[in-house]
Amino acid sequence: MRALSILLVLVLIAPIVNAQSLNEALQECPGTMIGSTQPTQIHLQATDDPTSMNVIWATTTRSTGEVEWNGQSASSSDYCYNHDMAFHMATMTDLVPGEEVTYRVGSGGTWSNDFSFTTIDPLSNYFEWISIADHGDSSEAMDVSDAIISDTSAQIVTISGDISYADGEQSTWDDWFNYQQESMSRIPWITGVGNHENEPGYEFTPYEHRFDSDGEIESETFWYSRNFPGVHMVFMSTEHDFNPGSAQYNWLEQDLSSVDRTITPFVIVYGHSPMYSSNSYHGSEIELRDAVENLYVEKGVDFVVAGHDHFYERTWPVNSQTVIDTGIEGKFARGQAPIHLVIGMAGRSAYEDLDEPQPEWSAYRENSTYGWTKWTYDGELREISFTFYRIDGTIGDEFRLQEASIIVESDDEFLGVPGFSSLLSILAMFGAAIQRFTRSQGPYYPTRMQESPV
Ligand SMILES: [Fe+2]
Ligand SMILES: [Fe+2]
């Protein structure tokens, strides 16, 4: 009887103890925090486990929260930083890849509307996503946001730094998240840091508390990777030490070495500053190129996606400023060298001046422009197709990267030999087979390419 009484007391006081400890965490936060428990700024955050999804939201007063989904519920972690908002992060678990999940979040008994998302099946044969950088809150940025909201086929958005341009004004972040909620409550936005996430008076603290890539509140991993159908995506930080010997470089080397190409044949590295840019405002980050280009080439990275310069530029497959391949009719075969993209045209003021003459490695560039990029992995075709859309909906640039060698289909003849192109294709496939054998014996790219003269 005595044991039962003790158990009863423990059960009764447990929620109080729990609430007190959460309140203590929230009380540590400075600021007035007088307001509502209505959830705002609701956004999904992809974990490295396809069967779970994090959701973060904000309230203007201290409260504890929970998420409900598919008949289940989980409590949130509740926290804040030096800003008059409380933040809540909860994890939805036991998700089935490819299923639709309906969820809502609540704080202090005040619930959000219902939202739905479809979990990503990493073994799917098809995947669409949007990539942007250098966003902000201009009318052009809102046009890009509206385009993302109206895109019902993209399954994630990546943003390579310079996200809201709050620059120390924290209400800018609040407004930015509220505007993106319609998209971010439905598909996760996956982020890397730019120089504008290092805020005056706050450093990376707002970024660390408002996004999550490691499931830990009040901490952020600035370099991490995610597997999606057909694509291994690396999010690195050009705002932290990336030189050989640094923690980030060691992690990059380990991560890129561990990619299983039979599952994810394509590899993309997202960062903020570009190692190839012919915009005169910032230009190529030579220190970055010196530090990591060889590693990316050696490990067979297919795309390096950056921002920072507010324009659009695509390079040819390039190594040490030497063009390795110019493709055929907008099609490239992977495995030659990385294609570098600067996509810093998602809304922040456009940079006009370009270096002249256009460098040889620059395949296409466009200034005074705004827009977003749309990517598709098609496992049947074994290729990634890429399109740069301007905010008026016109196409600025497009190309495809194939996993296999390019086969030119035509009935032409050359020197009286019918089907000459087919013969070339066969020779190309034979060459690719030799190259694959060579790769299995050493670095991913032939050594001669690494030693090409600048
Ligand atoms: Fe920027
Ligand atoms: Fe930047």
Short mmCIF file of C-alpha atoms and ligand atoms in Angstrom, two decimals:
data_model
loop_
_atom_site.label_atom_id
_atom_site.label_comp_id
_atom_site.label_asym_id
_atom_site.label_seq_id
_atom_site.Cartn_x
_atom_site.Cartn_y
_atom_site.Cartn_z
CA MET A 1 0.00 0.00 0.00
CA ARG A 2 2.84 2.33 0.95
CA ALA A 3 4.63 1.54 -2.34
CA LEU A 4 1.42 2.27 -4.26
CA SER A 5 1.08 5.65 -2.51
CA ILE A 6 4.66 6.61 -3.42
CA LEU A 7 4.05 5.59 -7.04
CA LEU A 8 0.84 7.65 -7.12
CA VAL A 9 2.67 10.71 -5.77
CA LEU A 10 5.46 10.29 -8.34
CA VAL A 11 2.94 10.05 -11.18
CA LEU A 12 1.13 13.17 -9.98
CA ILE A 13 4.23 15.34 -9.58
CA ALA A 14 6.00 14.15 -12.76
CA PRO A 15 4.26 16.61 -15.13
CA ILE A 16 4.91 19.46 -12.69
CA VAL A 17 8.61 18.65 -12.49
CA ASN A 18 8.74 18.39 -16.26
CA ALA A 19 6.92 21.69 -16.72
CA GLN A 20 9.18 23.38 -14.18
CA SER A 21 12.33 22.25 -15.93
CA LEU A 22 11.01 23.45 -19.30
CA ASN A 23 9.96 26.73 -17.78
CA GLU A 24 13.39 27.08 -16.24
CA ALA A 25 14.88 26.66 -19.71
CA LEU A 26 12.55 29.30 -21.07
CA GLN A 27 13.08 31.62 -18.10
CA GLU A 28 16.76 31.75 -18.92
CA CYS A 29 15.82 33.72 -22.01
CA PRO A 30 15.97 37.48 -21.70
CA GLY A 31 13.23 39.61 -23.19
CA THR A 32 9.65 40.40 -22.33
CA MET A 33 7.92 37.62 -24.27
CA ILE A 34 4.39 38.84 -23.64
CA GLY A 35 2.05 37.60 -26.29
CA SER A 36 0.32 34.61 -27.76
CA THR A 37 0.81 30.86 -27.72
CA GLN A 38 -0.44 30.70 -31.32
CA PRO A 39 2.11 28.69 -33.36
CA THR A 40 3.79 30.73 -36.10
CA GLN A 41 6.81 30.27 -38.41
CA ILE A 42 6.04 26.55 -38.76
CA HIS A 43 8.71 24.76 -40.76
CA LEU A 44 9.76 21.17 -41.38
CA GLN A 45 13.41 20.17 -40.97
CA ALA A 46 14.67 16.98 -42.60
CA THR A 47 16.65 14.65 -40.36
CA ASP A 48 19.14 12.08 -41.64
CA ASP A 49 16.49 9.41 -40.99
CA PRO A 50 13.78 9.17 -43.69
CA THR A 51 11.36 7.74 -41.08
CA SER A 52 11.42 10.90 -38.96
CA MET A 53 10.82 14.60 -39.55
CA ASN A 54 11.43 17.54 -37.24
CA VAL A 55 9.13 20.54 -37.07
CA ILE A 56 10.03 23.90 -35.53
CA TRP A 57 7.66 26.73 -34.70
CA ALA A 58 7.61 29.94 -32.67
CA THR A 59 5.30 31.62 -30.17
CA THR A 60 5.43 35.14 -28.79
CA THR A 61 5.18 33.96 -25.20
CA ARG A 62 6.68 31.16 -23.14
CA SER A 63 4.86 27.89 -23.51
CA THR A 64 5.44 24.19 -23.90
CA GLY A 65 4.32 22.44 -27.06
CA GLU A 66 3.61 19.23 -28.87
CA VAL A 67 3.08 17.86 -32.35
CA GLU A 68 0.28 15.50 -33.37
CA TRP A 69 0.51 13.38 -36.52
CA ASN A 70 -1.25 10.30 -37.86
CA GLY A 71 -2.78 9.56 -34.47
CA GLN A 72 0.48 9.97 -32.57
CA SER A 73 1.89 12.85 -30.53
CA ALA A 74 5.23 14.01 -29.15
CA SER A 75 6.29 16.80 -26.83
CA SER A 76 8.49 19.60 -28.09
CA SER A 77 11.74 20.93 -26.77
CA ASP A 78 11.16 24.58 -25.92
CA TYR A 79 13.87 27.18 -25.99
CA CYS A 80 14.85 30.65 -27.12
CA TYR A 81 17.78 32.93 -27.71
CA ASN A 82 18.31 36.64 -27.26
CA HIS A 83 15.06 37.54 -29.01
CA ASP A 84 11.49 37.94 -27.74
CA MET A 85 10.18 34.65 -29.14
CA ALA A 86 9.98 31.12 -27.80
CA PHE A 87 10.88 28.29 -30.17
CA HIS A 88 9.64 24.73 -30.16
CA MET A 89 11.06 21.69 -31.91
CA ALA A 90 9.39 18.29 -32.02
CA THR A 91 10.07 15.09 -33.92
CA MET A 92 7.56 13.01 -35.84
CA THR A 93 8.74 9.39 -35.85
CA ASP A 94 7.79 5.99 -37.28
CA LEU A 95 7.04 7.52 -40.68
CA VAL A 96 6.73 5.28 -43.70
CA PRO A 97 8.77 6.47 -46.72
CA GLY A 98 6.46 7.77 -49.42
CA GLU A 99 3.39 8.15 -47.18
CA GLU A 100 1.38 11.33 -46.66
CA VAL A 101 1.54 12.65 -43.12
CA THR A 102 -1.00 15.10 -41.68
CA TYR A 103 0.14 16.99 -38.62
CA ARG A 104 -0.50 20.01 -36.43
CA VAL A 105 1.51 21.71 -33.73
CA GLY A 106 0.26 23.23 -30.51
CA SER A 107 1.53 25.36 -27.68
CA GLY A 108 -0.28 25.95 -24.41
CA GLY A 109 -3.42 24.38 -25.88
CA THR A 110 -3.47 26.62 -28.96
CA TRP A 111 -3.25 24.57 -32.13
CA SER A 112 -2.17 25.34 -35.67
CA ASN A 113 -4.17 24.32 -38.73
CA ASP A 114 -3.53 20.86 -40.15
CA PHE A 115 -0.63 20.56 -42.59
CA SER A 116 0.42 17.66 -44.78
CA PHE A 117 3.68 16.46 -46.23
CA THR A 118 4.80 13.38 -48.09
CA THR A 119 7.84 11.62 -46.70
CA ILE A 120 10.68 11.08 -49.14
CA ASP A 121 11.47 7.52 -50.11
CA PRO A 122 15.28 7.47 -50.53
CA LEU A 123 14.98 4.44 -52.82
CA SER A 124 12.56 6.14 -55.22
CA ASN A 125 13.54 6.38 -58.87
CA TYR A 126 12.44 9.99 -59.27
CA PHE A 127 13.03 13.17 -57.31
CA GLU A 128 12.47 16.89 -57.90
CA TRP A 129 13.85 19.79 -55.93
CA ILE A 130 14.48 23.52 -56.03
CA SER A 131 17.78 25.20 -55.19
CA ILE A 132 18.23 28.89 -54.43
CA ALA A 133 20.69 31.21 -52.68
CA ASP A 134 20.78 34.85 -51.54
CA HIS A 135 17.08 35.26 -50.90
CA GLY A 136 15.99 38.08 -48.52
CA ASP A 137 12.69 39.93 -48.48
CA SER A 138 12.64 42.09 -51.62
CA SER A 139 9.68 41.99 -54.00
CA GLU A 140 11.81 39.78 -56.27
CA ALA A 141 12.50 37.43 -53.32
CA MET A 142 8.77 37.21 -52.68
CA ASP A 143 8.22 36.39 -56.36
CA VAL A 144 10.67 33.52 -55.98
CA SER A 145 8.89 32.43 -52.78
CA ASP A 146 5.54 32.49 -54.59
CA ALA A 147 7.00 30.37 -57.40
CA ILE A 148 8.25 27.85 -54.83
CA ILE A 149 4.86 27.80 -53.09
CA SER A 150 3.06 27.15 -56.37
CA ASP A 151 5.47 24.34 -57.35
CA THR A 152 3.67 21.20 -56.20
CA SER A 153 6.25 18.70 -57.49
CA ALA A 154 9.40 19.84 -55.65
CA GLN A 155 10.07 17.66 -52.60
CA ILE A 156 12.71 19.84 -50.93
CA VAL A 157 14.22 23.31 -51.29
CA THR A 158 17.92 23.90 -50.73
CA ILE A 159 19.21 27.35 -49.89
CA SER A 160 22.94 27.98 -49.99
CA GLY A 161 23.25 30.80 -47.51
CA ASP A 162 22.34 34.49 -47.20
CA ILE A 163 18.83 33.47 -46.26
CA SER A 164 16.82 36.35 -44.72
CA TYR A 165 19.45 39.12 -44.49
CA ALA A 166 18.25 39.86 -40.94
CA ASP A 167 21.73 41.19 -40.14
CA GLY A 168 20.89 41.60 -36.45
CA GLU A 169 17.25 42.68 -36.86
CA GLN A 170 15.51 39.57 -35.55
CA SER A 171 11.97 40.55 -36.58
CA THR A 172 13.22 40.18 -40.19
CA TRP A 173 13.67 36.46 -39.51
CA ASP A 174 10.15 36.26 -38.02
CA ASP A 175 8.64 37.87 -41.11
CA TRP A 176 10.74 35.72 -43.44
CA PHE A 177 9.66 32.46 -41.78
CA ASN A 178 6.01 33.48 -41.72
CA TYR A 179 6.11 34.21 -45.45
CA GLN A 180 7.77 30.88 -46.25
CA GLN A 181 5.48 28.88 -43.93
CA GLU A 182 3.16 27.90 -46.76
CA SER A 183 6.07 26.12 -48.43
CA MET A 184 8.15 25.14 -45.39
CA SER A 185 5.22 23.46 -43.60
CA ARG A 186 4.81 21.19 -46.65
CA ILE A 187 8.39 20.47 -47.79
CA PRO A 188 11.65 20.83 -45.85
CA TRP A 189 14.09 23.60 -46.73
CA ILE A 190 17.65 22.43 -46.26
CA THR A 191 20.16 25.13 -45.51
CA GLY A 192 23.78 26.07 -45.49
CA VAL A 193 25.18 29.24 -43.96
CA GLY A 194 26.31 32.35 -45.79
CA ASN A 195 28.16 35.39 -44.51
CA HIS A 196 24.81 37.04 -43.63
CA GLU A 197 23.99 34.24 -41.18
CA ASN A 198 26.96 35.50 -39.14
CA GLU A 199 24.99 38.44 -37.72
CA PRO A 200 26.28 41.54 -35.93
CA GLY A 201 25.84 41.04 -32.18
CA TYR A 202 24.46 37.53 -32.62
CA GLU A 203 26.96 35.65 -34.81
CA PHE A 204 25.37 32.34 -35.93
CA THR A 205 23.04 32.11 -32.89
CA PRO A 206 19.77 32.94 -34.74
CA TYR A 207 20.59 30.41 -37.48
CA GLU A 208 21.43 27.78 -34.87
CA HIS A 209 18.10 28.23 -33.08
CA ARG A 210 15.81 28.61 -36.09
CA PHE A 211 17.09 25.74 -38.24
CA ASP A 212 18.06 22.26 -37.29
CA SER A 213 20.22 19.68 -39.00
CA ASP A 214 21.30 17.57 -36.06
CA GLY A 215 18.22 17.20 -33.84
CA GLU A 216 19.92 19.11 -31.05
CA ILE A 217 18.43 22.40 -29.92
CA GLU A 218 20.83 25.28 -29.41
CA SER A 219 23.50 23.65 -31.52
CA GLU A 220 24.01 23.43 -35.22
CA THR A 221 26.22 21.39 -37.43
CA PHE A 222 27.52 23.66 -40.14
CA TRP A 223 28.53 20.78 -42.42
CA TYR A 224 26.40 17.71 -42.97
CA SER A 225 24.99 15.55 -45.76
CA ARG A 226 21.69 14.01 -46.76
CA ASN A 227 20.79 11.18 -49.12
CA PHE A 228 17.86 11.69 -51.46
CA PRO A 229 16.77 9.55 -54.41
CA GLY A 230 19.75 9.28 -56.74
CA VAL A 231 21.57 12.20 -55.12
CA HIS A 232 23.97 12.59 -52.22
CA MET A 233 23.85 16.22 -51.08
CA VAL A 234 26.61 17.80 -49.02
CA PHE A 235 26.00 21.08 -47.22
CA MET A 236 29.33 22.64 -46.28
CA SER A 237 30.23 26.02 -44.82
CA THR A 238 32.45 28.46 -46.64
CA GLU A 239 32.13 30.62 -43.48
CA HIS A 240 34.19 28.22 -41.33
CA ASP A 241 37.68 26.80 -41.76
CA PHE A 242 37.71 24.50 -44.81
CA ASN A 243 41.47 24.15 -45.28
CA PRO A 244 43.18 20.73 -45.33
CA GLY A 245 43.63 19.58 -41.75
CA SER A 246 40.55 21.42 -40.49
CA ALA A 247 37.66 19.54 -38.93
CA GLN A 248 35.45 20.45 -41.85
CA TYR A 249 37.94 19.30 -44.49
CA ASN A 250 38.42 15.99 -42.68
CA TRP A 251 34.66 15.53 -42.53
CA LEU A 252 34.30 16.39 -46.25
CA GLU A 253 36.98 13.85 -47.15
CA GLN A 254 35.33 11.16 -45.03
CA ASP A 255 31.81 11.94 -46.26
CA LEU A 256 32.70 12.07 -49.96
CA SER A 257 34.67 8.83 -49.61
CA SER A 258 31.67 7.03 -48.13
CA VAL A 259 29.15 7.71 -50.93
CA ASP A 260 27.62 4.54 -52.36
CA ARG A 261 27.32 5.37 -56.07
CA THR A 262 25.07 2.40 -56.69
CA ILE A 263 22.47 4.11 -54.49
CA THR A 264 23.24 7.78 -55.14
CA PRO A 265 25.08 8.04 -58.48
CA PHE A 266 25.17 11.85 -58.31
CA VAL A 267 26.91 14.04 -55.72
CA ILE A 268 26.24 17.75 -55.17
CA VAL A 269 28.15 20.01 -52.79
CA TYR A 270 26.26 23.11 -51.65
CA GLY A 271 28.18 26.01 -50.12
CA HIS A 272 27.92 29.79 -50.13
CA SER A 273 31.02 31.38 -51.67
CA PRO A 274 31.88 30.21 -55.20
CA MET A 275 35.30 28.96 -56.23
CA TYR A 276 34.40 29.90 -59.81
CA SER A 277 32.64 33.21 -60.44
CA SER A 278 33.24 35.87 -63.10
CA ASN A 279 31.10 38.46 -61.34
CA SER A 280 33.23 41.49 -60.51
CA TYR A 281 31.60 42.10 -57.10
CA HIS A 282 33.11 39.11 -55.26
CA GLY A 283 34.53 36.81 -57.95
CA SER A 284 36.17 33.43 -57.47
CA GLU A 285 37.17 32.53 -53.91
CA ILE A 286 40.72 31.40 -54.67
CA GLU A 287 41.44 30.21 -51.11
CA LEU A 288 38.41 27.92 -51.31
CA ARG A 289 39.47 26.63 -54.73
CA ASP A 290 43.00 25.96 -53.50
CA ALA A 291 41.67 24.12 -50.46
CA VAL A 292 38.95 21.81 -51.78
CA GLU A 293 38.91 21.67 -55.60
CA ASN A 294 41.32 18.71 -55.79
CA LEU A 295 39.26 16.84 -53.20
CA TYR A 296 36.03 17.44 -55.13
CA VAL A 297 37.65 16.32 -58.40
CA GLU A 298 39.23 13.27 -56.81
CA LYS A 299 35.94 12.18 -55.22
CA GLY A 300 33.88 12.68 -58.38
CA VAL A 301 31.65 15.53 -57.19
CA ASP A 302 29.23 16.34 -60.02
CA PHE A 303 27.99 19.81 -59.05
CA VAL A 304 29.29 22.55 -56.77
CA VAL A 305 26.44 24.97 -56.08
CA ALA A 306 27.14 28.40 -54.58
CA GLY A 307 25.70 31.89 -54.24
CA HIS A 308 27.24 35.05 -52.74
CA ASP A 309 27.58 36.72 -56.13
CA HIS A 310 24.06 37.80 -56.99
CA PHE A 311 23.82 36.57 -60.55
CA TYR A 312 23.66 33.30 -62.50
CA GLU A 313 26.66 31.47 -63.87
CA ARG A 314 27.35 27.92 -65.02
CA THR A 315 30.83 26.61 -65.78
CA TRP A 316 31.76 23.79 -68.09
CA PRO A 317 33.04 20.70 -66.29
CA VAL A 318 36.26 22.28 -65.05
CA ASN A 319 39.38 21.42 -63.10
CA SER A 320 42.14 23.92 -62.19
CA GLN A 321 40.46 26.44 -64.53
CA THR A 322 40.89 24.02 -67.43
CA VAL A 323 37.76 23.07 -69.35
CA ILE A 324 37.49 19.28 -69.37
CA ASP A 325 34.35 18.87 -71.46
CA THR A 326 31.87 21.01 -73.38
CA GLY A 327 29.14 18.38 -73.73
CA ILE A 328 26.90 17.70 -76.70
CA GLU A 329 23.79 19.79 -77.29
CA GLY A 330 23.38 20.68 -73.61
CA LYS A 331 24.05 17.14 -72.41
CA PHE A 332 27.04 16.07 -70.36
CA ALA A 333 28.28 12.71 -69.14
CA ARG A 334 29.16 12.65 -65.46
CA GLY A 335 32.63 11.74 -64.26
CA GLN A 336 34.58 14.35 -66.22
CA ALA A 337 34.87 17.15 -63.60
CA PRO A 338 32.48 19.20 -61.45
CA ILE A 339 30.11 21.73 -63.02
CA HIS A 340 30.06 24.87 -60.85
CA LEU A 341 26.90 26.93 -60.49
CA VAL A 342 26.44 30.37 -58.95
CA ILE A 343 22.73 30.81 -58.26
CA GLY A 344 22.73 33.92 -56.05
CA MET A 345 19.79 35.47 -57.86
CA ALA A 346 16.89 34.51 -55.55
CA GLY A 347 15.97 38.09 -54.67
CA ARG A 348 18.73 40.12 -53.04
CA SER A 349 19.90 43.06 -55.18
CA ALA A 350 21.49 41.92 -58.43
CA TYR A 351 25.19 42.50 -59.04
CA GLU A 352 25.69 43.99 -62.48
CA ASP A 353 29.39 44.05 -63.34
CA LEU A 354 31.04 41.06 -64.97
CA ASP A 355 34.70 40.29 -65.54
CA GLU A 356 35.67 40.76 -69.18
CA PRO A 357 36.50 38.88 -71.23
CA GLN A 358 34.34 35.99 -70.09
CA PRO A 359 36.68 33.29 -68.74
CA GLU A 360 36.98 30.12 -70.82
CA TRP A 361 35.57 28.02 -67.98
CA SER A 362 32.37 30.09 -67.93
CA ALA A 363 29.75 28.35 -70.09
CA TYR A 364 26.87 30.77 -69.47
CA ARG A 365 26.25 33.77 -67.25
CA GLU A 366 23.45 36.25 -66.75
CA ASN A 367 23.45 39.42 -64.64
CA SER A 368 20.58 41.79 -63.72
CA THR A 369 18.48 38.68 -63.24
CA TYR A 370 16.39 36.96 -60.58
CA GLY A 371 15.03 33.45 -60.35
CA TRP A 372 15.37 29.92 -59.02
CA THR A 373 16.70 26.57 -60.22
CA LYS A 374 14.72 23.36 -60.62
CA TRP A 375 16.36 19.94 -60.62
CA THR A 376 15.04 16.51 -61.50
CA TYR A 377 16.66 13.13 -60.91
CA ASP A 378 15.22 10.49 -63.23
CA GLY A 379 16.43 6.99 -62.39
CA GLU A 380 14.95 5.53 -65.58
CA LEU A 381 16.94 7.94 -67.75
CA ARG A 382 19.81 7.85 -65.21
CA GLU A 383 20.23 11.60 -65.42
CA ILE A 384 19.75 14.92 -63.67
CA SER A 385 18.05 17.67 -65.63
CA PHE A 386 18.56 21.27 -64.56
CA THR A 387 16.63 24.44 -65.40
CA PHE A 388 17.24 28.04 -64.33
CA TYR A 389 13.90 29.88 -64.32
CA ARG A 390 13.72 33.66 -64.29
CA ILE A 391 10.97 35.19 -62.14
CA ASP A 392 8.92 35.92 -65.27
CA GLY A 393 8.82 32.14 -65.85
CA THR A 394 11.12 32.16 -68.88
CA ILE A 395 14.03 29.74 -68.99
CA GLY A 396 17.47 31.28 -68.58
CA ASP A 397 19.54 28.11 -68.90
CA GLU A 398 19.09 24.35 -68.97
CA PHE A 399 21.19 21.24 -69.39
CA ARG A 400 21.34 17.58 -68.47
CA LEU A 401 23.98 15.47 -66.79
CA GLN A 402 23.87 11.78 -67.60
CA GLU A 403 25.25 8.95 -65.54
CA ALA A 404 26.30 7.12 -68.71
CA SER A 405 28.19 8.21 -71.81
CA ILE A 406 26.30 10.36 -74.28
CA ILE A 407 24.85 8.51 -77.26
CA VAL A 408 24.15 10.70 -80.28
CA GLU A 409 21.16 9.41 -82.20
CA SER A 410 21.19 10.40 -85.90
CA ASP A 411 21.32 8.76 -89.31
CA ASP A 412 24.14 10.87 -90.60
CA GLU A 413 27.09 9.57 -92.49
CA PHE A 414 30.66 10.66 -92.73
CA LEU A 415 33.05 9.86 -95.61
CA GLY A 416 30.42 7.48 -96.94
CA VAL A 417 30.16 5.57 -93.65
CA PRO A 418 26.46 5.42 -92.61
CA GLY A 419 25.67 5.67 -88.90
CA PHE A 420 29.03 7.30 -88.19
CA SER A 421 27.67 8.84 -84.95
CA SER A 422 26.64 5.41 -83.70
CA LEU A 423 30.18 4.21 -84.32
CA LEU A 424 31.45 7.17 -82.29
CA SER A 425 29.03 6.29 -79.50
CA ILE A 426 30.28 2.72 -79.40
CA LEU A 427 33.84 4.01 -79.22
CA ALA A 428 32.79 6.43 -76.44
CA MET A 429 31.18 3.61 -74.45
CA PHE A 430 34.34 1.53 -74.94
CA GLY A 431 36.38 4.52 -73.69
CA ALA A 432 34.07 4.90 -70.68
CA ALA A 433 34.53 1.23 -69.80
CA ILE A 434 38.31 1.72 -69.84
CA GLN A 435 37.87 4.84 -67.70
CA ARG A 436 35.76 2.92 -65.16
CA PHE A 437 38.48 0.30 -64.97
CA THR A 438 41.08 3.05 -64.49
CA ARG A 439 38.98 4.60 -61.71
CA SER A 440 38.86 1.31 -59.87
CA GLN A 441 42.67 1.40 -59.86
CA GLY A 442 43.12 4.90 -58.49
CA PRO A 443 41.67 8.43 -58.11
CA TYR A 444 38.23 9.11 -59.56
CA TYR A 445 39.57 11.30 -62.36
CA PRO A 446 42.61 10.58 -64.51
CA THR A 447 45.73 12.13 -63.03
CA ARG A 448 46.47 14.04 -66.24
CA MET A 449 43.36 16.14 -65.67
CA GLN A 450 44.56 17.19 -62.23
CA GLU A 451 47.86 18.22 -63.75
CA SER A 452 46.37 20.25 -66.59
CA PRO A 453 48.12 23.62 -66.98
CA VAL A 454 46.25 26.67 -65.69
FE FE B 1 24.29 37.53 -50.72
FE FE B 2 27.06 36.28 -49.29
#
